[in-house]
Amino acid sequence: MPLTMKEKILIAAEKRVRSAGFSEMSFRDLANDVGIKSASVHYHFPTKPDLGEALVARYAEQFKSELDKIDRNDLHTALESFVALYSNALVLNKSICLCAVMGAEAIGLPENVNQRTKAFFEMNKTWLETLFTRHGVKDASDMASLIVAALEGGMIVASSSNDRSMFEQVAQTAIRSIAAA
Amino acid sequence: MPLTMKEKILIAAEKRVRSAGFSEMSFRDLANDVGIKSASVHYHFPTKPDLGEALVARYAEQFKSELDKIDRNDLHTALESFVALYSNALVLNKSICLCAVMGAEAIGLPENVNQRTKAFFEMNKTWLETLFTRHGVKDASDMASLIVAALEGGMIVASSSNDRSMFEQVAQTAIRSIAAA
DNA sequence: TTTTGCCTACCTAGTGATAGATAGACATCA
DNA sequence: TGATGTCTATCTATCACTAGGTAGGCAAAA
């Protein structure tokens, strides 16, 4: 089955949001991307908040399914895989994690979108906390929060500096700090 | 001496950017805030990138002067003061660090603005690295990068969750991880 | 007298959103 | 079978509004 128009729109929207921000993405651009008119985009997503909510929900869902694939038997390997997921989300000069963008824009965003973003962060923290608890890492909850924050922040710093290595430095240091704990 | 119009505009702009993002801030809003017309704002800052650049430069300068006031003789106290500076920048439901916003929006922002943002992060990292080196913390450079990323990321997570305690959790865990190193 | 700082008035190019129409698919009923 | 009705997905056209930016004028200060 080929992609539905709704899916095509979401794909185009994710690309635009991640590379220019939610407020910079317009229905007209999306319409152009997928080859319909802007009014028709409103048919699929009545309002912009509706689109935003669907977008983050879809992103979180896909991310979750990637997380579920990671083998959690070895702490270090699992952590490296986790970081790799974030690393893949950081394509220099092109895009960063959707939720890093949404998080930074949060204050000016509709509440329903923010709740989805929050859920994304929570999901990541929970996954890490479970991993840490399982491998006897101390302060599992605190460390999980630290790692998520560091990775999201690392992306932002790297993005504004246009220097991917800044993210890698943060990521590796974060992993090491877990090993030390 | 009272505030010049230029300063008044910068103050209004900072408020708006930190609470809604750079792209959401308009010359009309600023003009309204300070009681002049939007055309007159263009007199002081010809283009929006010009304003953005001045804004980040001013923010970094003020932040720097706060950093300089911190007593660096005791590692823990200095770190707490450092974190407090970030904490002050996070006023829930109102604003986060200017450079966290700018960093997240980086991809869609003019290059001159990004360079200023980069400089802000560099300044913070350098300050921390100096502190760490002085107190014999291992991997001073890596740890400095980690702390800055964690604090910026922590702000974003806390902001989208509208839960200040998330930032505090990240900040305290970050400090503890330094003590452990 | 020139510069400074602001004004009015305007432009072009967008924005999200809505109304109303239409073509085609499909199902139900006479 | 053929007619009727309804749903889906799209269209055109337009709304009211906001964006950044510009031209030209005017008054006061240097």
Tab-separated table of C-alpha atoms (C1' of nucleotides) in Angstrom:
chain	number	residue	atom	x	y	z
A	1	MET	CA	0.000	0.000	0.000
A	2	PRO	CA	1.447	3.365	-0.953
A	3	LEU	CA	1.591	6.256	1.467
A	4	THR	CA	-1.648	7.993	2.287
A	5	MET	CA	-1.785	11.732	1.768
A	6	LYS	CA	-1.974	12.199	5.526
A	7	GLU	CA	1.293	10.356	5.961
A	8	LYS	CA	2.923	12.279	3.142
A	9	ILE	CA	1.965	15.516	4.845
A	10	LEU	CA	3.379	14.344	8.181
A	11	ILE	CA	6.655	13.357	6.559
A	12	ALA	CA	6.966	16.724	4.849
A	13	ALA	CA	6.018	18.517	8.057
A	14	GLU	CA	8.581	16.683	10.150
A	15	LYS	CA	11.288	17.587	7.705
A	16	ARG	CA	10.339	21.240	7.766
A	17	VAL	CA	9.888	21.535	11.523
A	18	ARG	CA	13.145	19.816	12.297
A	19	SER	CA	15.055	22.017	9.937
A	20	ALA	CA	13.376	25.357	10.504
A	21	GLY	CA	11.075	25.218	13.504
A	22	PHE	CA	7.360	24.759	13.984
A	23	SER	CA	6.434	28.377	13.504
A	24	GLU	CA	8.392	28.521	10.280
A	25	MET	CA	6.437	25.694	8.747
A	26	SER	CA	3.374	26.745	6.780
A	27	PHE	CA	0.428	24.875	5.318
A	28	ARG	CA	1.281	26.313	1.935
A	29	ASP	CA	4.796	24.911	2.025
A	30	LEU	CA	3.492	21.507	3.004
A	31	ALA	CA	0.843	21.616	0.299
A	32	ASN	CA	3.534	22.399	-2.192
A	33	ASP	CA	5.732	19.599	-0.915
A	34	VAL	CA	3.084	16.947	-1.385
A	35	GLY	CA	1.434	18.403	-4.480
A	36	ILE	CA	-1.950	19.554	-3.215
A	37	LYS	CA	-3.420	22.909	-2.175
A	38	SER	CA	-3.153	24.380	1.306
A	39	ALA	CA	-6.898	24.135	1.797
A	40	SER	CA	-6.608	20.407	1.302
A	41	VAL	CA	-4.029	20.160	4.039
A	42	HIS	CA	-6.617	21.699	6.351
A	43	TYR	CA	-8.924	18.882	5.346
A	44	HIS	CA	-6.527	16.369	6.885
A	45	PHE	CA	-5.431	18.534	9.821
A	46	PRO	CA	-8.046	21.165	10.677
A	47	THR	CA	-5.661	23.451	12.560
A	48	LYS	CA	-1.931	23.876	12.979
A	49	PRO	CA	-1.986	22.621	16.591
A	50	ASP	CA	-3.734	19.491	15.316
A	51	LEU	CA	-0.897	18.943	12.895
A	52	GLY	CA	1.706	19.620	15.572
A	53	GLU	CA	0.175	17.132	17.933
A	54	ALA	CA	0.001	14.402	15.299
A	55	LEU	CA	3.566	15.169	14.341
A	56	VAL	CA	5.056	14.757	17.803
A	57	ALA	CA	2.910	11.720	18.506
A	58	ARG	CA	4.171	10.054	15.353
A	59	TYR	CA	7.772	10.976	16.111
A	60	ALA	CA	7.551	9.594	19.638
A	61	GLU	CA	5.948	6.417	18.386
A	62	GLN	CA	8.691	5.779	15.849
A	63	PHE	CA	11.354	6.588	18.401
A	64	LYS	CA	9.746	4.183	20.845
A	65	SER	CA	9.826	1.363	18.354
A	66	GLU	CA	13.537	1.997	17.818
A	67	LEU	CA	14.105	1.918	21.570
A	68	ASP	CA	12.313	-1.390	21.819
A	69	LYS	CA	14.735	-2.920	19.350
A	70	ILE	CA	17.747	-2.186	21.540
A	71	ASP	CA	19.202	-5.121	23.395
A	72	ARG	CA	19.424	-4.169	27.049
A	73	ASN	CA	21.584	-7.016	28.289
A	74	ASP	CA	24.820	-5.079	28.245
A	75	LEU	CA	24.722	-1.618	29.830
A	76	HIS	CA	27.426	-0.015	27.760
A	77	THR	CA	26.246	-1.403	24.430
A	78	ALA	CA	22.688	-0.382	25.202
A	79	LEU	CA	23.804	3.138	26.092
A	80	GLU	CA	25.793	3.433	22.905
A	81	SER	CA	22.759	2.337	20.915
A	82	PHE	CA	20.610	4.847	22.746
A	83	VAL	CA	23.005	7.657	21.972
A	84	ALA	CA	23.221	6.522	18.364
A	85	LEU	CA	19.485	7.094	18.049
A	86	TYR	CA	19.977	10.698	19.059
A	87	SER	CA	23.032	11.016	16.918
A	88	ASN	CA	21.032	9.896	13.900
A	89	ALA	CA	18.529	12.625	14.655
A	90	LEU	CA	21.248	15.222	14.347
A	91	VAL	CA	21.970	15.821	10.715
A	92	LEU	CA	24.169	18.845	10.594
A	93	ASN	CA	22.859	21.948	8.895
A	94	LYS	CA	19.738	19.969	8.205
A	95	SER	CA	17.863	18.920	11.283
A	96	ILE	CA	17.878	18.125	14.994
A	97	CYS	CA	15.564	16.124	17.215
A	98	LEU	CA	11.984	17.184	16.620
A	99	CYS	CA	11.371	17.418	20.329
A	100	ALA	CA	14.412	19.602	20.936
A	101	VAL	CA	12.867	22.104	18.558
A	102	MET	CA	9.444	21.719	20.071
A	103	GLY	CA	10.853	21.957	23.575
A	104	ALA	CA	12.676	25.178	22.900
A	105	GLU	CA	9.636	26.702	21.252
A	106	ALA	CA	7.410	25.283	23.985
A	107	ILE	CA	6.370	28.538	25.601
A	108	GLY	CA	4.781	29.820	22.420
A	109	LEU	CA	3.241	26.502	21.440
A	110	PRO	CA	-0.269	25.162	21.981
A	111	GLU	CA	-0.713	23.097	25.113
A	112	ASN	CA	-1.650	19.874	23.335
A	113	VAL	CA	1.645	19.946	21.454
A	114	ASN	CA	3.621	20.530	24.649
A	115	GLN	CA	2.018	17.580	26.324
A	116	ARG	CA	3.141	15.311	23.529
A	117	THR	CA	6.653	16.702	23.775
A	118	LYS	CA	6.675	16.133	27.500
A	119	ALA	CA	5.551	12.552	26.929
A	120	PHE	CA	8.477	12.020	24.563
A	121	PHE	CA	10.985	13.118	27.177
A	122	GLU	CA	9.278	11.019	29.841
A	123	MET	CA	9.402	7.962	27.648
A	124	ASN	CA	13.127	8.389	27.126
A	125	LYS	CA	13.785	8.893	30.802
A	126	THR	CA	11.749	5.866	31.750
A	127	TRP	CA	13.600	3.693	29.258
A	128	LEU	CA	16.941	4.785	30.673
A	129	GLU	CA	15.819	4.467	34.263
A	130	THR	CA	14.734	0.889	33.639
A	131	LEU	CA	18.081	0.149	32.031
A	132	PHE	CA	20.017	1.699	34.910
A	133	THR	CA	17.996	-0.032	37.586
A	134	ARG	CA	18.494	-3.340	35.874
A	135	HIS	CA	22.269	-2.863	35.855
A	136	GLY	CA	22.546	-1.481	39.339
A	137	VAL	CA	23.435	2.078	38.426
A	138	LYS	CA	22.957	4.336	41.433
A	139	ASP	CA	20.438	7.184	41.339
A	140	ALA	CA	18.819	5.684	38.265
A	141	SER	CA	16.129	8.333	37.973
A	142	ASP	CA	18.483	11.282	38.380
A	143	MET	CA	20.990	9.872	35.945
A	144	ALA	CA	18.284	9.191	33.379
A	145	SER	CA	17.173	12.809	33.541
A	146	LEU	CA	20.742	14.003	33.248
A	147	ILE	CA	21.415	11.939	30.155
A	148	VAL	CA	18.286	13.036	28.328
A	149	ALA	CA	18.950	16.677	29.149
A	150	ALA	CA	22.586	16.419	28.129
A	151	LEU	CA	21.759	14.817	24.791
A	152	GLU	CA	19.057	17.326	23.940
A	153	GLY	CA	21.249	20.200	25.065
A	154	GLY	CA	24.222	18.763	23.242
A	155	MET	CA	22.238	18.786	20.043
A	156	ILE	CA	21.363	22.408	20.476
A	157	VAL	CA	24.896	23.484	21.225
A	158	ALA	CA	26.216	21.465	18.292
A	159	SER	CA	23.566	22.831	15.989
A	160	SER	CA	24.213	26.473	16.734
A	161	SER	CA	27.941	25.899	16.440
A	162	ASN	CA	27.422	23.835	13.318
A	163	ASP	CA	29.892	21.373	14.788
A	164	ARG	CA	28.787	17.793	15.147
A	165	SER	CA	31.749	16.848	17.266
A	166	MET	CA	30.343	18.923	20.119
A	167	PHE	CA	27.441	16.543	20.355
A	168	GLU	CA	29.705	13.513	20.244
A	169	GLN	CA	31.858	14.951	23.005
A	170	VAL	CA	28.854	15.481	25.253
A	171	ALA	CA	27.426	12.063	24.444
A	172	GLN	CA	30.635	10.183	25.180
A	173	THR	CA	31.246	12.100	28.385
A	174	ALA	CA	27.716	11.351	29.488
A	175	ILE	CA	28.210	7.638	28.875
A	176	ARG	CA	31.472	7.701	30.777
A	177	SER	CA	29.859	9.403	33.742
A	178	ILE	CA	27.413	6.502	33.948
A	179	ALA	CA	30.172	3.948	33.853
A	180	ALA	CA	31.838	5.794	36.732
A	181	ALA	CA	28.728	5.817	38.874
B	1	MET	CA	20.880	58.701	32.734
B	2	PRO	CA	17.629	57.090	31.660
B	3	LEU	CA	17.521	54.213	29.221
B	4	THR	CA	18.125	54.982	25.581
B	5	MET	CA	15.497	53.873	23.109
B	6	LYS	CA	17.940	51.329	21.735
B	7	GLU	CA	18.284	49.727	25.136
B	8	LYS	CA	14.560	49.791	25.719
B	9	ILE	CA	14.065	47.941	22.446
B	10	LEU	CA	16.671	45.341	23.383
B	11	ILE	CA	15.043	44.769	26.754
B	12	ALA	CA	11.633	44.312	25.153
B	13	ALA	CA	13.094	42.062	22.481
B	14	GLU	CA	14.853	39.841	24.979
B	15	LYS	CA	11.647	39.386	26.898
B	16	ARG	CA	9.730	38.431	23.790
B	17	VAL	CA	12.348	36.111	22.331
B	18	ARG	CA	12.858	34.274	25.579
B	19	SER	CA	9.172	33.734	26.029
B	20	ALA	CA	8.059	33.021	22.476
B	21	GLY	CA	11.072	32.544	20.230
B	22	PHE	CA	12.943	34.734	17.800
B	23	SER	CA	10.668	34.130	14.849
B	24	GLU	CA	7.620	34.967	16.931
B	25	MET	CA	8.968	38.359	17.856
B	26	SER	CA	7.960	41.154	15.519
B	27	PHE	CA	9.048	44.744	15.050
B	28	ARG	CA	5.456	45.824	15.561
B	29	ASP	CA	5.271	44.150	18.951
B	30	LEU	CA	8.522	45.745	20.029
B	31	ALA	CA	7.431	49.147	18.805
B	32	ASN	CA	4.268	48.775	20.806
B	33	ASP	CA	6.193	47.686	23.881
B	34	VAL	CA	8.410	50.752	23.906
B	35	GLY	CA	5.876	53.235	22.574
B	36	ILE	CA	7.174	54.061	19.117
B	37	LYS	CA	6.291	52.925	15.585
B	38	SER	CA	7.717	49.852	13.914
B	39	ALA	CA	9.454	51.950	11.274
B	40	SER	CA	11.375	53.643	14.052
B	41	VAL	CA	12.607	50.331	15.359
B	42	HIS	CA	14.163	49.838	11.932
B	43	TYR	CA	16.028	53.066	12.489
B	44	HIS	CA	17.849	51.522	15.445
B	45	PHE	CA	18.165	48.030	13.988
B	46	PRO	CA	17.980	48.046	10.193
B	47	THR	CA	17.095	44.360	9.881
B	48	LYS	CA	15.900	41.568	12.107
B	49	PRO	CA	19.241	39.754	11.990
B	50	ASP	CA	20.893	42.973	13.162
B	51	LEU	CA	18.568	43.026	16.140
B	52	GLY	CA	19.159	39.349	16.826
B	53	GLU	CA	22.890	39.766	16.808
B	54	ALA	CA	22.794	42.725	19.175
B	55	LEU	CA	20.435	40.822	21.410
B	56	VAL	CA	22.621	37.773	21.864
B	57	ALA	CA	25.738	39.919	22.202
B	58	ARG	CA	24.120	41.897	24.984
B	59	TYR	CA	22.868	38.774	26.714
B	60	ALA	CA	26.295	37.146	26.598
B	61	GLU	CA	27.923	40.301	27.911
B	62	GLN	CA	25.599	40.535	30.878
B	63	PHE	CA	26.003	36.841	31.582
B	64	LYS	CA	29.761	37.220	31.461
B	65	SER	CA	29.721	40.005	33.996
B	66	GLU	CA	27.701	37.789	36.328
B	67	LEU	CA	30.183	34.978	35.857
B	68	ASP	CA	33.024	37.291	36.742
B	69	LYS	CA	31.407	38.058	40.066
B	70	ILE	CA	31.458	34.415	41.155
B	71	ASP	CA	34.100	33.490	43.692
B	72	ARG	CA	36.012	30.534	42.299
B	73	ASN	CA	37.922	29.524	45.384
B	74	ASP	CA	35.589	26.731	46.377
B	75	LEU	CA	34.576	24.333	43.628
B	76	HIS	CA	31.197	23.363	44.987
B	77	THR	CA	30.114	26.889	45.878
B	78	ALA	CA	31.248	28.175	42.492
B	79	LEU	CA	29.301	25.440	40.719
B	80	GLU	CA	26.192	26.186	42.716
B	81	SER	CA	26.495	29.856	41.807
B	82	PHE	CA	26.976	28.942	38.172
B	83	VAL	CA	23.867	26.805	38.163
B	84	ALA	CA	21.958	29.534	39.968
B	85	LEU	CA	22.660	31.849	37.034
B	86	TYR	CA	20.957	29.372	34.724
B	87	SER	CA	18.200	28.760	37.199
B	88	ASN	CA	17.466	32.470	37.294
B	89	ALA	CA	17.146	32.405	33.534
B	90	LEU	CA	14.376	29.855	33.823
B	91	VAL	CA	11.214	31.575	34.859
B	92	LEU	CA	8.483	29.052	34.393
B	93	ASN	CA	5.790	29.763	31.850
B	94	LYS	CA	7.630	32.941	31.130
B	95	SER	CA	11.090	32.463	29.745
B	96	ILE	CA	14.170	30.309	29.346
B	97	CYS	CA	17.773	31.081	28.486
B	98	LEU	CA	17.923	33.271	25.399
B	99	CYS	CA	20.601	31.095	23.893
B	100	ALA	CA	18.633	27.901	24.425
B	101	VAL	CA	15.923	29.398	22.257
B	102	MET	CA	18.407	30.710	19.726
B	103	GLY	CA	20.241	27.416	19.676
B	104	ALA	CA	17.145	25.385	18.993
B	105	GLU	CA	16.052	27.747	16.252
B	106	ALA	CA	19.606	27.898	14.944
B	107	ILE	CA	19.047	26.144	11.641
B	108	GLY	CA	16.572	28.738	10.469
B	109	LEU	CA	18.478	31.697	11.844
B	110	PRO	CA	20.909	34.068	10.127
B	111	GLU	CA	24.551	33.121	10.409
B	112	ASN	CA	25.631	36.194	12.362
B	113	VAL	CA	23.137	35.368	15.085
B	114	ASN	CA	24.339	31.776	15.287
B	115	GLN	CA	27.910	32.884	15.707
B	116	ARG	CA	26.965	34.963	18.708
B	117	THR	CA	25.085	32.054	20.191
B	118	LYS	CA	28.057	29.811	19.643
B	119	ALA	CA	30.262	32.354	21.381
B	120	PHE	CA	27.932	32.316	24.375
B	121	PHE	CA	28.245	28.565	24.766
B	122	GLU	CA	32.002	28.736	24.303
B	123	MET	CA	32.311	31.375	26.978
B	124	ASN	CA	30.407	29.226	29.441
B	125	LYS	CA	32.450	26.163	28.666
B	126	THR	CA	35.700	28.049	29.006
B	127	TRP	CA	34.654	29.447	32.355
B	128	LEU	CA	33.844	25.973	33.642
B	129	GLU	CA	36.959	24.417	32.182
B	130	THR	CA	39.104	26.980	33.949
B	131	LEU	CA	37.292	26.278	37.191
B	132	PHE	CA	37.693	22.524	36.823
B	133	THR	CA	41.347	22.705	35.896
B	134	ARG	CA	42.014	24.881	38.868
B	135	HIS	CA	40.417	22.364	41.212
B	136	GLY	CA	41.923	19.299	39.641
B	137	VAL	CA	38.747	17.903	38.117
B	138	LYS	CA	39.614	15.264	35.539
B	139	ASP	CA	38.651	15.718	31.874
B	140	ALA	CA	37.978	19.386	32.497
B	141	SER	CA	37.057	20.170	28.905
B	142	ASP	CA	34.692	17.225	28.492
B	143	MET	CA	32.990	17.859	31.794
B	144	ALA	CA	32.540	21.535	30.980
B	145	SER	CA	30.790	20.629	27.737
B	146	LEU	CA	28.612	18.113	29.525
B	147	ILE	CA	27.493	20.598	32.150
B	148	VAL	CA	26.588	23.312	29.666
B	149	ALA	CA	24.671	20.856	27.499
B	150	ALA	CA	22.866	19.373	30.486
B	151	LEU	CA	21.797	22.764	31.791
B	152	GLU	CA	20.559	23.985	28.428
B	153	GLY	CA	18.815	20.695	27.780
B	154	GLY	CA	17.403	20.646	31.278
B	155	MET	CA	15.811	24.005	30.644
B	156	ILE	CA	14.158	22.765	27.512
B	157	VAL	CA	12.809	19.625	29.103
B	158	ALA	CA	11.546	21.582	32.104
B	159	SER	CA	9.980	24.209	29.890
B	160	SER	CA	8.016	21.804	27.731
B	161	SER	CA	6.897	19.922	30.824
B	162	ASN	CA	6.169	23.169	32.597
B	163	ASP	CA	7.888	21.679	35.609
B	164	ARG	CA	10.734	23.591	37.127
B	165	SER	CA	11.818	20.722	39.322
B	166	MET	CA	13.000	18.843	36.261
B	167	PHE	CA	15.652	21.475	35.731
B	168	GLU	CA	16.688	21.385	39.369
B	169	GLN	CA	17.002	17.617	39.245
B	170	VAL	CA	19.293	17.782	36.224
B	171	ALA	CA	21.331	20.612	37.704
B	172	GLN	CA	21.918	18.894	41.028
B	173	THR	CA	22.770	15.586	39.398
B	174	ALA	CA	25.238	17.367	37.145
B	175	ILE	CA	26.930	18.986	40.120
B	176	ARG	CA	27.124	15.665	41.916
B	177	SER	CA	28.710	14.007	38.918
B	178	ILE	CA	31.490	16.582	39.064
B	179	ALA	CA	32.074	15.972	42.732
B	180	ALA	CA	32.346	12.270	41.966
B	181	ALA	CA	34.930	12.785	39.221
C	1	DT	C1'	23.019	73.426	8.794
C	2	DT	C1'	23.528	68.913	9.232
C	3	DT	C1'	22.382	64.974	11.958
C	4	DT	C1'	19.368	62.505	14.908
C	5	DG	C1'	15.169	60.317	15.972
C	6	DC	C1'	10.950	59.763	15.154
C	7	DC	C1'	6.636	60.029	12.341
C	8	DT	C1'	2.855	58.785	8.599
C	9	DA	C1'	1.876	56.065	5.010
C	10	DC	C1'	2.741	52.609	2.291
C	11	DC	C1'	4.396	48.060	-0.178
C	12	DT	C1'	4.977	43.200	-1.132
C	13	DA	C1'	4.700	38.892	0.499
C	14	DG	C1'	3.364	36.019	3.298
C	15	DT	C1'	0.010	33.658	7.203
C	16	DG	C1'	-3.937	30.391	8.950
C	17	DA	C1'	-8.401	29.647	7.977
C	18	DT	C1'	-13.054	29.389	5.654
C	19	DA	C1'	-16.803	28.968	2.078
C	20	DG	C1'	-18.520	26.843	-1.715
C	21	DA	C1'	-18.031	23.903	-5.577
C	22	DT	C1'	-16.812	19.589	-7.940
C	23	DA	C1'	-15.399	14.970	-9.531
C	24	DG	C1'	-15.373	10.296	-8.460
C	25	DA	C1'	-16.337	6.231	-5.571
C	26	DC	C1'	-19.679	3.629	-3.369
C	27	DA	C1'	-23.872	2.098	-1.479
C	28	DT	C1'	-28.796	1.881	-1.117
C	29	DC	C1'	-33.353	1.804	-2.878
C	30	DA	C1'	-37.194	1.753	-6.580
D	1	DT	C1'	-30.706	-1.689	-13.860
D	2	DG	C1'	-30.824	2.878	-13.010
D	3	DA	C1'	-31.544	6.662	-10.067
D	4	DT	C1'	-30.570	8.871	-5.715
D	5	DG	C1'	-27.942	10.133	-2.043
D	6	DT	C1'	-23.752	10.487	0.548
D	7	DC	C1'	-18.799	10.488	1.504
D	8	DT	C1'	-13.957	11.649	0.355
D	9	DA	C1'	-10.568	14.403	-1.280
D	10	DT	C1'	-9.634	17.901	-3.626
D	11	DC	C1'	-10.199	22.461	-5.970
D	12	DT	C1'	-10.679	27.896	-6.515
D	13	DA	C1'	-11.165	32.020	-4.393
D	14	DT	C1'	-11.021	34.844	-0.759
D	15	DC	C1'	-10.896	36.497	4.057
D	16	DA	C1'	-8.679	39.293	7.692
D	17	DC	C1'	-4.402	39.784	9.373
D	18	DT	C1'	0.687	40.127	10.160
D	19	DA	C1'	5.323	40.061	8.532
D	20	DG	C1'	9.754	42.818	7.390
D	21	DG	C1'	10.988	46.656	5.082
D	22	DT	C1'	11.028	51.464	2.640
D	23	DA	C1'	10.236	56.453	1.199
D	24	DG	C1'	9.737	60.813	2.518
D	25	DG	C1'	8.670	64.354	5.811
D	26	DC	C1'	9.215	66.974	10.102
D	27	DA	C1'	11.033	68.846	14.316
D	28	DA	C1'	14.564	69.430	17.572
D	29	DA	C1'	19.322	69.136	18.922
D	30	DA	C1'	24.409	69.639	17.854
